[in-house]
Amino acid sequence: PAVAHINANTAYGSEITSLGMTILFDPALLTASQARVTYRTAHFSLASNFSTPGAASIILTSISGEKISTGAGPIVDLIFNVSPTATVGLTSTLVFSNVELVPLSGLPVPVTPRDGIFEVCPACLLHDGDVNRDGRVSVSDLQLAINIYLLRFTPNSQEFAAADVSPQPNGDGVV
């Protein structure tokens, strides 16, 4: 599995309490398997739909009125399974559509989404427990995996793939 960190730069005073979006990608290369909250949205409820190949629809909302923290950084992590026939260097554009950020008032705020690129790299295909990529598995890798699990650390796609040591082929998308 590989992780795409979905980032948002929220301005001071935007007070976003809900959001919705659809992310489009190449279904021949990627299959969305899971979406999860990040440290910026830890108190939010998340709903996702991956039933359409090549599309991931995500809704985040805070019933209690919690707000996405002001600033930049990941708001959702989207976990992909990479095709077993993928080769290094293959890419898929990640197209953001139907993006809506909504504050407590219920009136959407203007959004300028930026599409992204997912690229298959050698380290993305690794699955071995060496989270910090220093060439050996040690207690520091264990600590990084614990921090990922407890949402104290947001891994890049290589770190997540290395920390997902499930016996299933290509992991199970969970650390």
PDB file of N, CA, C and O in Angstrom, residues 5 15 19 27 34 40 66 70 95 97 101 115 121 132 135 139 144 153:
ATOM      1  N   HIS A   5      -1.088  11.808   1.052  1.00  0.00           N
ATOM      2  CA  HIS A   5      -1.496  12.768   2.079  1.00  0.00           C
ATOM      3  C   HIS A   5      -2.269  13.883   1.387  1.00  0.00           C
ATOM      4  O   HIS A   5      -1.727  14.573   0.526  1.00  0.00           O
ATOM      5  N   GLU A  15     -12.406  28.440   9.975  1.00  0.00           N
ATOM      6  CA  GLU A  15     -13.195  27.603  10.877  1.00  0.00           C
ATOM      7  C   GLU A  15     -13.944  26.481  10.166  1.00  0.00           C
ATOM      8  O   GLU A  15     -15.149  26.304  10.318  1.00  0.00           O
ATOM      9  N   LEU A  19     -16.050  18.932   5.245  1.00  0.00           N
ATOM     10  CA  LEU A  19     -15.520  19.017   3.895  1.00  0.00           C
ATOM     11  C   LEU A  19     -15.935  17.792   3.115  1.00  0.00           C
ATOM     12  O   LEU A  19     -16.203  16.734   3.688  1.00  0.00           O
ATOM     13  N   PRO A  27      -7.359   3.911 -12.444  1.00  0.00           N
ATOM     14  CA  PRO A  27      -7.711   2.645 -11.789  1.00  0.00           C
ATOM     15  C   PRO A  27      -6.863   1.463 -12.270  1.00  0.00           C
ATOM     16  O   PRO A  27      -6.848   0.421 -11.622  1.00  0.00           O
ATOM     17  N   GLN A  34      -8.578   2.664   1.645  1.00  0.00           N
ATOM     18  CA  GLN A  34      -8.906   3.197   2.966  1.00  0.00           C
ATOM     19  C   GLN A  34      -8.644   4.700   2.985  1.00  0.00           C
ATOM     20  O   GLN A  34      -7.757   5.187   2.298  1.00  0.00           O
ATOM     21  N   ARG A  40      -4.720  16.711  12.181  1.00  0.00           N
ATOM     22  CA  ARG A  40      -5.514  17.941  12.035  1.00  0.00           C
ATOM     23  C   ARG A  40      -7.011  17.673  12.059  1.00  0.00           C
ATOM     24  O   ARG A  40      -7.802  18.588  12.244  1.00  0.00           O
ATOM     25  N   GLU A  66     -15.946  20.868  16.208  1.00  0.00           N
ATOM     26  CA  GLU A  66     -14.478  20.983  16.135  1.00  0.00           C
ATOM     27  C   GLU A  66     -14.105  21.555  14.771  1.00  0.00           C
ATOM     28  O   GLU A  66     -14.793  21.323  13.779  1.00  0.00           O
ATOM     29  N   THR A  70      -5.971  25.736  11.903  1.00  0.00           N
ATOM     30  CA  THR A  70      -5.495  26.709  10.926  1.00  0.00           C
ATOM     31  C   THR A  70      -4.079  26.346  10.499  1.00  0.00           C
ATOM     32  O   THR A  70      -3.277  25.888  11.304  1.00  0.00           O
ATOM     33  N   VAL A  95      -6.730  13.965  -9.416  1.00  0.00           N
ATOM     34  CA  VAL A  95      -7.558  15.113  -9.767  1.00  0.00           C
ATOM     35  C   VAL A  95      -8.595  15.328  -8.662  1.00  0.00           C
ATOM     36  O   VAL A  95      -9.345  14.408  -8.325  1.00  0.00           O
ATOM     37  N   SER A  97     -11.955  16.959  -7.401  1.00  0.00           N
ATOM     38  CA  SER A  97     -13.191  17.526  -7.930  1.00  0.00           C
ATOM     39  C   SER A  97     -14.237  17.605  -6.823  1.00  0.00           C
ATOM     40  O   SER A  97     -14.114  16.929  -5.793  1.00  0.00           O
ATOM     41  N   LEU A 101     -15.389  23.064   1.216  1.00  0.00           N
ATOM     42  CA  LEU A 101     -15.014  23.294   2.605  1.00  0.00           C
ATOM     43  C   LEU A 101     -16.106  24.145   3.238  1.00  0.00           C
ATOM     44  O   LEU A 101     -16.467  25.200   2.698  1.00  0.00           O
ATOM     45  N   ASP A 115      -4.372  19.766  -8.268  1.00  0.00           N
ATOM     46  CA  ASP A 115      -4.207  18.353  -8.554  1.00  0.00           C
ATOM     47  C   ASP A 115      -2.799  17.912  -8.178  1.00  0.00           C
ATOM     48  O   ASP A 115      -1.889  18.732  -8.043  1.00  0.00           O
ATOM     49  N   CYS A 121       7.631   4.548  -7.009  1.00  0.00           N
ATOM     50  CA  CYS A 121       9.077   4.641  -6.809  1.00  0.00           C
ATOM     51  C   CYS A 121       9.574   3.341  -6.189  1.00  0.00           C
ATOM     52  O   CYS A 121       8.783   2.580  -5.627  1.00  0.00           O
ATOM     53  N   ASN A 132      12.447   3.728   8.839  1.00  0.00           N
ATOM     54  CA  ASN A 132      13.292   4.909   8.648  1.00  0.00           C
ATOM     55  C   ASN A 132      14.275   4.756   7.486  1.00  0.00           C
ATOM     56  O   ASN A 132      15.077   5.648   7.230  1.00  0.00           O
ATOM     57  N   GLY A 135      18.372   0.807   6.254  1.00  0.00           N
ATOM     58  CA  GLY A 135      18.986  -0.448   5.841  1.00  0.00           C
ATOM     59  C   GLY A 135      18.897  -1.569   6.862  1.00  0.00           C
ATOM     60  O   GLY A 135      19.390  -2.666   6.618  1.00  0.00           O
ATOM     61  N   VAL A 139      14.818  -0.911  16.837  1.00  0.00           N
ATOM     62  CA  VAL A 139      13.850  -0.343  17.759  1.00  0.00           C
ATOM     63  C   VAL A 139      13.386   1.045  17.296  1.00  0.00           C
ATOM     64  O   VAL A 139      12.253   1.442  17.563  1.00  0.00           O
ATOM     65  N   LEU A 144       8.844   4.460  15.367  1.00  0.00           N
ATOM     66  CA  LEU A 144       8.178   5.181  14.276  1.00  0.00           C
ATOM     67  C   LEU A 144       6.828   4.532  13.948  1.00  0.00           C
ATOM     68  O   LEU A 144       5.831   5.231  13.743  1.00  0.00           O
ATOM     69  N   PHE A 153       2.651  10.809  14.170  1.00  0.00           N
ATOM     70  CA  PHE A 153       3.582  11.026  13.070  1.00  0.00           C
ATOM     71  C   PHE A 153       2.855  10.678  11.778  1.00  0.00           C
ATOM     72  O   PHE A 153       2.217   9.628  11.682  1.00  0.00           O
TER      73      PHE A 153
END
